PDB file of C-alpha atoms in Angstrom:
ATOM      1  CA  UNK A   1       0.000   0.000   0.000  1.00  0.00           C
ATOM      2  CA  UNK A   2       1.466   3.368  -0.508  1.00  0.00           C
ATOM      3  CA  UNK A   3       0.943   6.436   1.315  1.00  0.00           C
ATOM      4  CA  UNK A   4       0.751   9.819   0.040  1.00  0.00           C
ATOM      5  CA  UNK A   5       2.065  12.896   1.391  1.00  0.00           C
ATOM      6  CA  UNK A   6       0.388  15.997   1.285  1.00  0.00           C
ATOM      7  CA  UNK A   7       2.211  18.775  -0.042  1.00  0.00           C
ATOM      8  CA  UNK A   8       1.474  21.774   2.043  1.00  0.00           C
ATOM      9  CA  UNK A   9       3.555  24.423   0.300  1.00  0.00           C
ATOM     10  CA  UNK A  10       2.191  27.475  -0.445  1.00  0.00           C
ATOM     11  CA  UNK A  11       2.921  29.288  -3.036  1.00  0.00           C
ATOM     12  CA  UNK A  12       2.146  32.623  -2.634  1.00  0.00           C
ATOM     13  CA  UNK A  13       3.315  36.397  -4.008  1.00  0.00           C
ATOM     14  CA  UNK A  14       4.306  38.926  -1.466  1.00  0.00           C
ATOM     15  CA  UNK A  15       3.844  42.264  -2.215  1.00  0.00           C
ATOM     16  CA  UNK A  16       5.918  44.866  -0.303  1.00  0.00           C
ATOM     17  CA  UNK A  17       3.983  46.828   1.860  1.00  0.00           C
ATOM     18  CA  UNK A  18       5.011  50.815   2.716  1.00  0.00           C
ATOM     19  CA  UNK A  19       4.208  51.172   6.095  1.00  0.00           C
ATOM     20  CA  UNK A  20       4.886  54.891   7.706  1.00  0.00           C
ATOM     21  CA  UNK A  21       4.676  54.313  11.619  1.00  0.00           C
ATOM     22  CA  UNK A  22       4.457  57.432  13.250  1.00  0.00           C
ATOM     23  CA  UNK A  23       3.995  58.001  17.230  1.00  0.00           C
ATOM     24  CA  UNK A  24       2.205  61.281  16.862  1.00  0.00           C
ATOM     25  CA  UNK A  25      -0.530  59.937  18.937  1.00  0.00           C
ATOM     26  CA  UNK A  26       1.339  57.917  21.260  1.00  0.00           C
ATOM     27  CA  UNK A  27       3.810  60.665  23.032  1.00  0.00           C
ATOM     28  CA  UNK A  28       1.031  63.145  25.094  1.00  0.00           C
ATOM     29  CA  UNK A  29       1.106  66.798  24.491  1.00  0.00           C
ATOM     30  CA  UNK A  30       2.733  67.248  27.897  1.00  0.00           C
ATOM     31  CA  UNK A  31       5.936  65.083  27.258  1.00  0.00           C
ATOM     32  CA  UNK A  32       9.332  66.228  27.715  1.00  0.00           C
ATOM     33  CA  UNK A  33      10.059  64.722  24.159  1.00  0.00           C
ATOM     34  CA  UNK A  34       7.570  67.726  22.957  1.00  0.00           C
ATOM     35  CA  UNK A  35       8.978  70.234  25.288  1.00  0.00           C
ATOM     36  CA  UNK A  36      13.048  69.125  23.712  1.00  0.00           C
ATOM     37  CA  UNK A  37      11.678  69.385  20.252  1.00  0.00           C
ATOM     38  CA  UNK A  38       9.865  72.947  20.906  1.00  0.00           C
ATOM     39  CA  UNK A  39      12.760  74.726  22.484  1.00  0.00           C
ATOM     40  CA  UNK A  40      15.298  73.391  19.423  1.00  0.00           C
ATOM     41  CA  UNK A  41      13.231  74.593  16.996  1.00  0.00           C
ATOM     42  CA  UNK A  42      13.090  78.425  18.585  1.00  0.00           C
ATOM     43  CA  UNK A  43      16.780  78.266  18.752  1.00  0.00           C
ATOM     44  CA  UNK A  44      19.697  78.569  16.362  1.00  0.00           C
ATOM     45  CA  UNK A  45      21.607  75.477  16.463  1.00  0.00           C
ATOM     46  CA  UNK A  46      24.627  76.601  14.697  1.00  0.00           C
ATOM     47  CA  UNK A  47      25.614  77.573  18.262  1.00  0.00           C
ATOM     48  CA  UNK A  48      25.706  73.780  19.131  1.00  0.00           C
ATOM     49  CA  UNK A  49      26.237  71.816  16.290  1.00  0.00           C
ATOM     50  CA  UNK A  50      28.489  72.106  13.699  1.00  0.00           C
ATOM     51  CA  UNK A  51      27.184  70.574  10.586  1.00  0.00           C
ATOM     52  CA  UNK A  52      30.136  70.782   8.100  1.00  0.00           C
ATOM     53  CA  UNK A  53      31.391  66.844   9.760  1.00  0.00           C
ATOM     54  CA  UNK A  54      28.455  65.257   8.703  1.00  0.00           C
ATOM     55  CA  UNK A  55      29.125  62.922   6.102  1.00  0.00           C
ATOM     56  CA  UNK A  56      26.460  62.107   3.367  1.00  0.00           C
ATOM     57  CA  UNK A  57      26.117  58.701   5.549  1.00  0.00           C
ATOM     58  CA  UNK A  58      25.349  60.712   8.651  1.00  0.00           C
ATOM     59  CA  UNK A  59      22.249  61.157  10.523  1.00  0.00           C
ATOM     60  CA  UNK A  60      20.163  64.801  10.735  1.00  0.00           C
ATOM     61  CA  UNK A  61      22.740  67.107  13.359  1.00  0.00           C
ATOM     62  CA  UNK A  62      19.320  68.007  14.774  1.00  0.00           C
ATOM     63  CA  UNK A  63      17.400  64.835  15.482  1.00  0.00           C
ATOM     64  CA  UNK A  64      20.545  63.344  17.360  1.00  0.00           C
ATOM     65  CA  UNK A  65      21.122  66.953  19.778  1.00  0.00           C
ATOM     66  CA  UNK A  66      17.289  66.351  20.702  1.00  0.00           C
ATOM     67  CA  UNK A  67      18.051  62.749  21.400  1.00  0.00           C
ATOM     68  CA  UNK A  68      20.808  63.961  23.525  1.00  0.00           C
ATOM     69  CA  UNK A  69      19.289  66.561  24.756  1.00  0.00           C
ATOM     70  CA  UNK A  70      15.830  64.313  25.918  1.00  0.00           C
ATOM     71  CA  UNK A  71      18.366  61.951  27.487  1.00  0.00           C
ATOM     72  CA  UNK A  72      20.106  64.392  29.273  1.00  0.00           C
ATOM     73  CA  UNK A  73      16.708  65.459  30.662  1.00  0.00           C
ATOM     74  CA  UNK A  74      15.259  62.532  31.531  1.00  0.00           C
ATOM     75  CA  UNK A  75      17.956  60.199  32.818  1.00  0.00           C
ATOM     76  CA  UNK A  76      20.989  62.850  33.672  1.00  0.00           C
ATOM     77  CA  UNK A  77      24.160  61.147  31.721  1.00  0.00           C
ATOM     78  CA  UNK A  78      23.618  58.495  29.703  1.00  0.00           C
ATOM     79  CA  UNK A  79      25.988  56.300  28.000  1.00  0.00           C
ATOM     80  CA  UNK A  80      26.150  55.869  24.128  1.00  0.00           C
ATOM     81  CA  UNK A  81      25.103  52.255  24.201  1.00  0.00           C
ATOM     82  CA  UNK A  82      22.114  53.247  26.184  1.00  0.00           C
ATOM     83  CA  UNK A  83      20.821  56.019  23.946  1.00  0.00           C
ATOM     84  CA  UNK A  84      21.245  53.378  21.420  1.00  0.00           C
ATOM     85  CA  UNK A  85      19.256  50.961  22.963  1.00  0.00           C
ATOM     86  CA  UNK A  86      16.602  53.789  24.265  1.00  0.00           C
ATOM     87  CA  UNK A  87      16.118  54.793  20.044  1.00  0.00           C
ATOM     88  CA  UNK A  88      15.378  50.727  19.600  1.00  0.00           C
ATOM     89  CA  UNK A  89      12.791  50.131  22.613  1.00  0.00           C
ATOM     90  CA  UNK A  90      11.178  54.422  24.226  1.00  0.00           C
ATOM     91  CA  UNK A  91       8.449  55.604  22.038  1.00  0.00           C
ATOM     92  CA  UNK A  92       9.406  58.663  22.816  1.00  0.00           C
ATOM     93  CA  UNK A  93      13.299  58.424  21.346  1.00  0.00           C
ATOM     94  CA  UNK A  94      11.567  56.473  18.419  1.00  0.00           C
ATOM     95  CA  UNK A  95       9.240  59.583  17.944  1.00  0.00           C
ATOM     96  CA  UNK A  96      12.129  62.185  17.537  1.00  0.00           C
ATOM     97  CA  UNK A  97      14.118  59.699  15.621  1.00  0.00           C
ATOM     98  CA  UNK A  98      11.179  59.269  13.202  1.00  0.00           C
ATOM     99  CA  UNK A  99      12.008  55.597  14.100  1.00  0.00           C
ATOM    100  CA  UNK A 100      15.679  55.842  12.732  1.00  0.00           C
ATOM    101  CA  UNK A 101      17.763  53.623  14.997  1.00  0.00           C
ATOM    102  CA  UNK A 102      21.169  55.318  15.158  1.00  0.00           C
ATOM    103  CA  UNK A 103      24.077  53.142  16.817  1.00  0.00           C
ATOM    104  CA  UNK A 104      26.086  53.901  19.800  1.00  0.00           C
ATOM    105  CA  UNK A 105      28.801  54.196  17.383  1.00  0.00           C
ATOM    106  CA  UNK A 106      26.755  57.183  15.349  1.00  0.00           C
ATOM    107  CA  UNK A 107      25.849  58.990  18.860  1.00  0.00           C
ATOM    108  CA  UNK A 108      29.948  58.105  19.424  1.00  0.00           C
ATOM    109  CA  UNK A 109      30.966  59.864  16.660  1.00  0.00           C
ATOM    110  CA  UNK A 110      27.920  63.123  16.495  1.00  0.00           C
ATOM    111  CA  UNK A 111      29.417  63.558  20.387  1.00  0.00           C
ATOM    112  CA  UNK A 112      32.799  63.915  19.361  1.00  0.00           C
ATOM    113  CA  UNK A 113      32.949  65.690  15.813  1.00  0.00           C
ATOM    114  CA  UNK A 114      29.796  67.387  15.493  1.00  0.00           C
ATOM    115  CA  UNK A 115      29.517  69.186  19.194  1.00  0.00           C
ATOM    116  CA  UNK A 116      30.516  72.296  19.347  1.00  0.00           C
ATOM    117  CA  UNK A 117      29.910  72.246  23.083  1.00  0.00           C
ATOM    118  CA  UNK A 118      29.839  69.922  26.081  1.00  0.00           C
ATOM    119  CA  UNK A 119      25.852  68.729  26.733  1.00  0.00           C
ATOM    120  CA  UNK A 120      25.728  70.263  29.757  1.00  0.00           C
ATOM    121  CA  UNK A 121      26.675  73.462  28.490  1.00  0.00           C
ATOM    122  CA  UNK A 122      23.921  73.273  25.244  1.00  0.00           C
ATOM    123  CA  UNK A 123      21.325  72.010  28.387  1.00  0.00           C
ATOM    124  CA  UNK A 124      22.187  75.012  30.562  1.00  0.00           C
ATOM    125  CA  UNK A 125      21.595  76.806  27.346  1.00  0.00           C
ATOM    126  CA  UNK A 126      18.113  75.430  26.681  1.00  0.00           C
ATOM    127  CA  UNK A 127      17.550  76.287  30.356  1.00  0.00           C
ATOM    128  CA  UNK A 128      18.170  80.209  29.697  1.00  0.00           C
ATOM    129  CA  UNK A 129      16.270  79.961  26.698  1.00  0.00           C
ATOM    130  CA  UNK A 130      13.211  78.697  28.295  1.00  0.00           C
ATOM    131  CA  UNK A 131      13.489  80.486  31.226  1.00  0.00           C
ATOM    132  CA  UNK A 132      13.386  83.535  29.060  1.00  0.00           C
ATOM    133  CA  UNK A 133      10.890  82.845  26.435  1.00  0.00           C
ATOM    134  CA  UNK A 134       7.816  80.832  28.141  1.00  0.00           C
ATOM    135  CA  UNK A 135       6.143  82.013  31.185  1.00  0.00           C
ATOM    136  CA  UNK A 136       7.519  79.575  34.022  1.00  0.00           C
ATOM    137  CA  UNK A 137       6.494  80.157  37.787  1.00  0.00           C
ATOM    138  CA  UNK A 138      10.288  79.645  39.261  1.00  0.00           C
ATOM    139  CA  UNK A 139       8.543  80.649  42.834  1.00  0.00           C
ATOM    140  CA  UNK A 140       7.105  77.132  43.279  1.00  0.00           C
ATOM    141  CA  UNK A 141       9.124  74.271  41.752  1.00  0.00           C
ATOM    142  CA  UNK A 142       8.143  70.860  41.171  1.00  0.00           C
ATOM    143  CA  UNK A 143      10.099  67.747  40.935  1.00  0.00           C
ATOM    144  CA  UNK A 144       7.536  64.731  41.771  1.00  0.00           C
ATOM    145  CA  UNK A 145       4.317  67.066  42.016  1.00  0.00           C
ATOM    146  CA  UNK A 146       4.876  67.803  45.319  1.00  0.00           C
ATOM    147  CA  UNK A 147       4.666  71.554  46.373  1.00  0.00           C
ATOM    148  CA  UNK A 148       7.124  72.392  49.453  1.00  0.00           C
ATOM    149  CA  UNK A 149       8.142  75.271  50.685  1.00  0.00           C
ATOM    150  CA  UNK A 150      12.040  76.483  50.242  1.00  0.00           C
ATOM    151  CA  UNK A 151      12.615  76.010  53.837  1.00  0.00           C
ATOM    152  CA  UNK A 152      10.665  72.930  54.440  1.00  0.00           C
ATOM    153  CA  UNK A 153      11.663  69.984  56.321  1.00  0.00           C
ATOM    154  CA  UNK A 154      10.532  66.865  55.673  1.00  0.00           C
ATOM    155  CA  UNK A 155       7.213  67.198  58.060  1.00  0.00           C
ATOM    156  CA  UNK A 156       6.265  70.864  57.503  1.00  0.00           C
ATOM    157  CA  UNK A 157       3.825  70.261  54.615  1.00  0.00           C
ATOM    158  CA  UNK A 158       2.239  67.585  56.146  1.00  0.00           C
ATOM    159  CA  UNK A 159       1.688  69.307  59.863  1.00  0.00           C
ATOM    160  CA  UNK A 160       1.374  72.744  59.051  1.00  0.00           C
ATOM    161  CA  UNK A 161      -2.044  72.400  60.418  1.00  0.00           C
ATOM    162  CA  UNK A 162      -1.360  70.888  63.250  1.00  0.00           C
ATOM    163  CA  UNK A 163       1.395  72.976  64.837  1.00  0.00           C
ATOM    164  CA  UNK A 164      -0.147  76.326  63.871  1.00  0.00           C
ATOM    165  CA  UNK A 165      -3.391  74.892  65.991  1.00  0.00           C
ATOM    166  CA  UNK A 166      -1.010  73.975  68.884  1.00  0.00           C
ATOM    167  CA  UNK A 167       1.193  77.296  69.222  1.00  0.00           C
ATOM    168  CA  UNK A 168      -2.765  79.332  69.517  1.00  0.00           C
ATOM    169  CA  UNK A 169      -3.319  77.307  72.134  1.00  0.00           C
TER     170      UNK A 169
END
């Protein structure tokens, strides 16, 4: 008796499909990503980057200072390798890097030809900018949420209350 074996092979035509992701709707209108993106576009970034090292290879001089710029902000220093690996996997890296994943060898090499000036220095920078330009209370400021006074100890928000009700009596 013989047996027969099914052939299962499909043959099928693929057609290449364009797909443009974009995270417009994904990173809120509150997000530091926004905030990095705003400020660099009121700016002249001559100041910071100097564009004649790109190489026709090279990534935009402008997308990779905001990718510095929002990793500066959000996790202080951060090492090439991580920025890399923050472009492949944060929404909000992908967003500015209009999902371009640049290696820790391109943020490597942007760092060291392309800056004029240390990060800290361009962040600083940004910081007088904004200070300047949009209409931030610097009386009260806010790290977690949390409103303390400059003085404040660890307990004085939480039994103001209380001790002013005990020193009337």
């Amino acid at each position: 008796m013989k047996t027969y074996q099914q052939d299962y092979t499909a043959y099928q035509t693929y057609a290449l499909l364009d797909f443009n992701i974009s995270f417009e709707k994904d990173v809120t209108a509150d997000d530091i990503s926004r905030t990095v993106i705003e400020v660099t576009e009121r700016i002249d970034i001559n100041k910071f980057v100097a564009f004649t090292h790109r190489n026709s290879h090279g990534y935009d001089g402008l997308m990779m200072l905001r990718l510095l710029l929002l990793a500066f902000a959000d996790n202080g220093y951060a090492s090439t390798r991580k920025l890399a690996e923050l472009c492949r996997t944060d929404i909000r890296y992908m967003f500015i890097a209009q999902n371009q994943k640049p290696s820790h060898q391109a943020f490597q090499r942007f760092i060291h030809d392309a800056l004029i000036m240390s990060v800290e220095e361009i962040f600083y920078e940004m910081n007088r900018i904004m200070d300047d330009e949009l209409p931030i209370d610097t009386d009260v400021l806010c790290i977690d949420g949390t409103k303390y006074e400059a003085n404040a100890n660890k307990n004085t928000f939480i039994w103001r209350k209380n001790t002013v009700r005990h020193r009337e009596i």
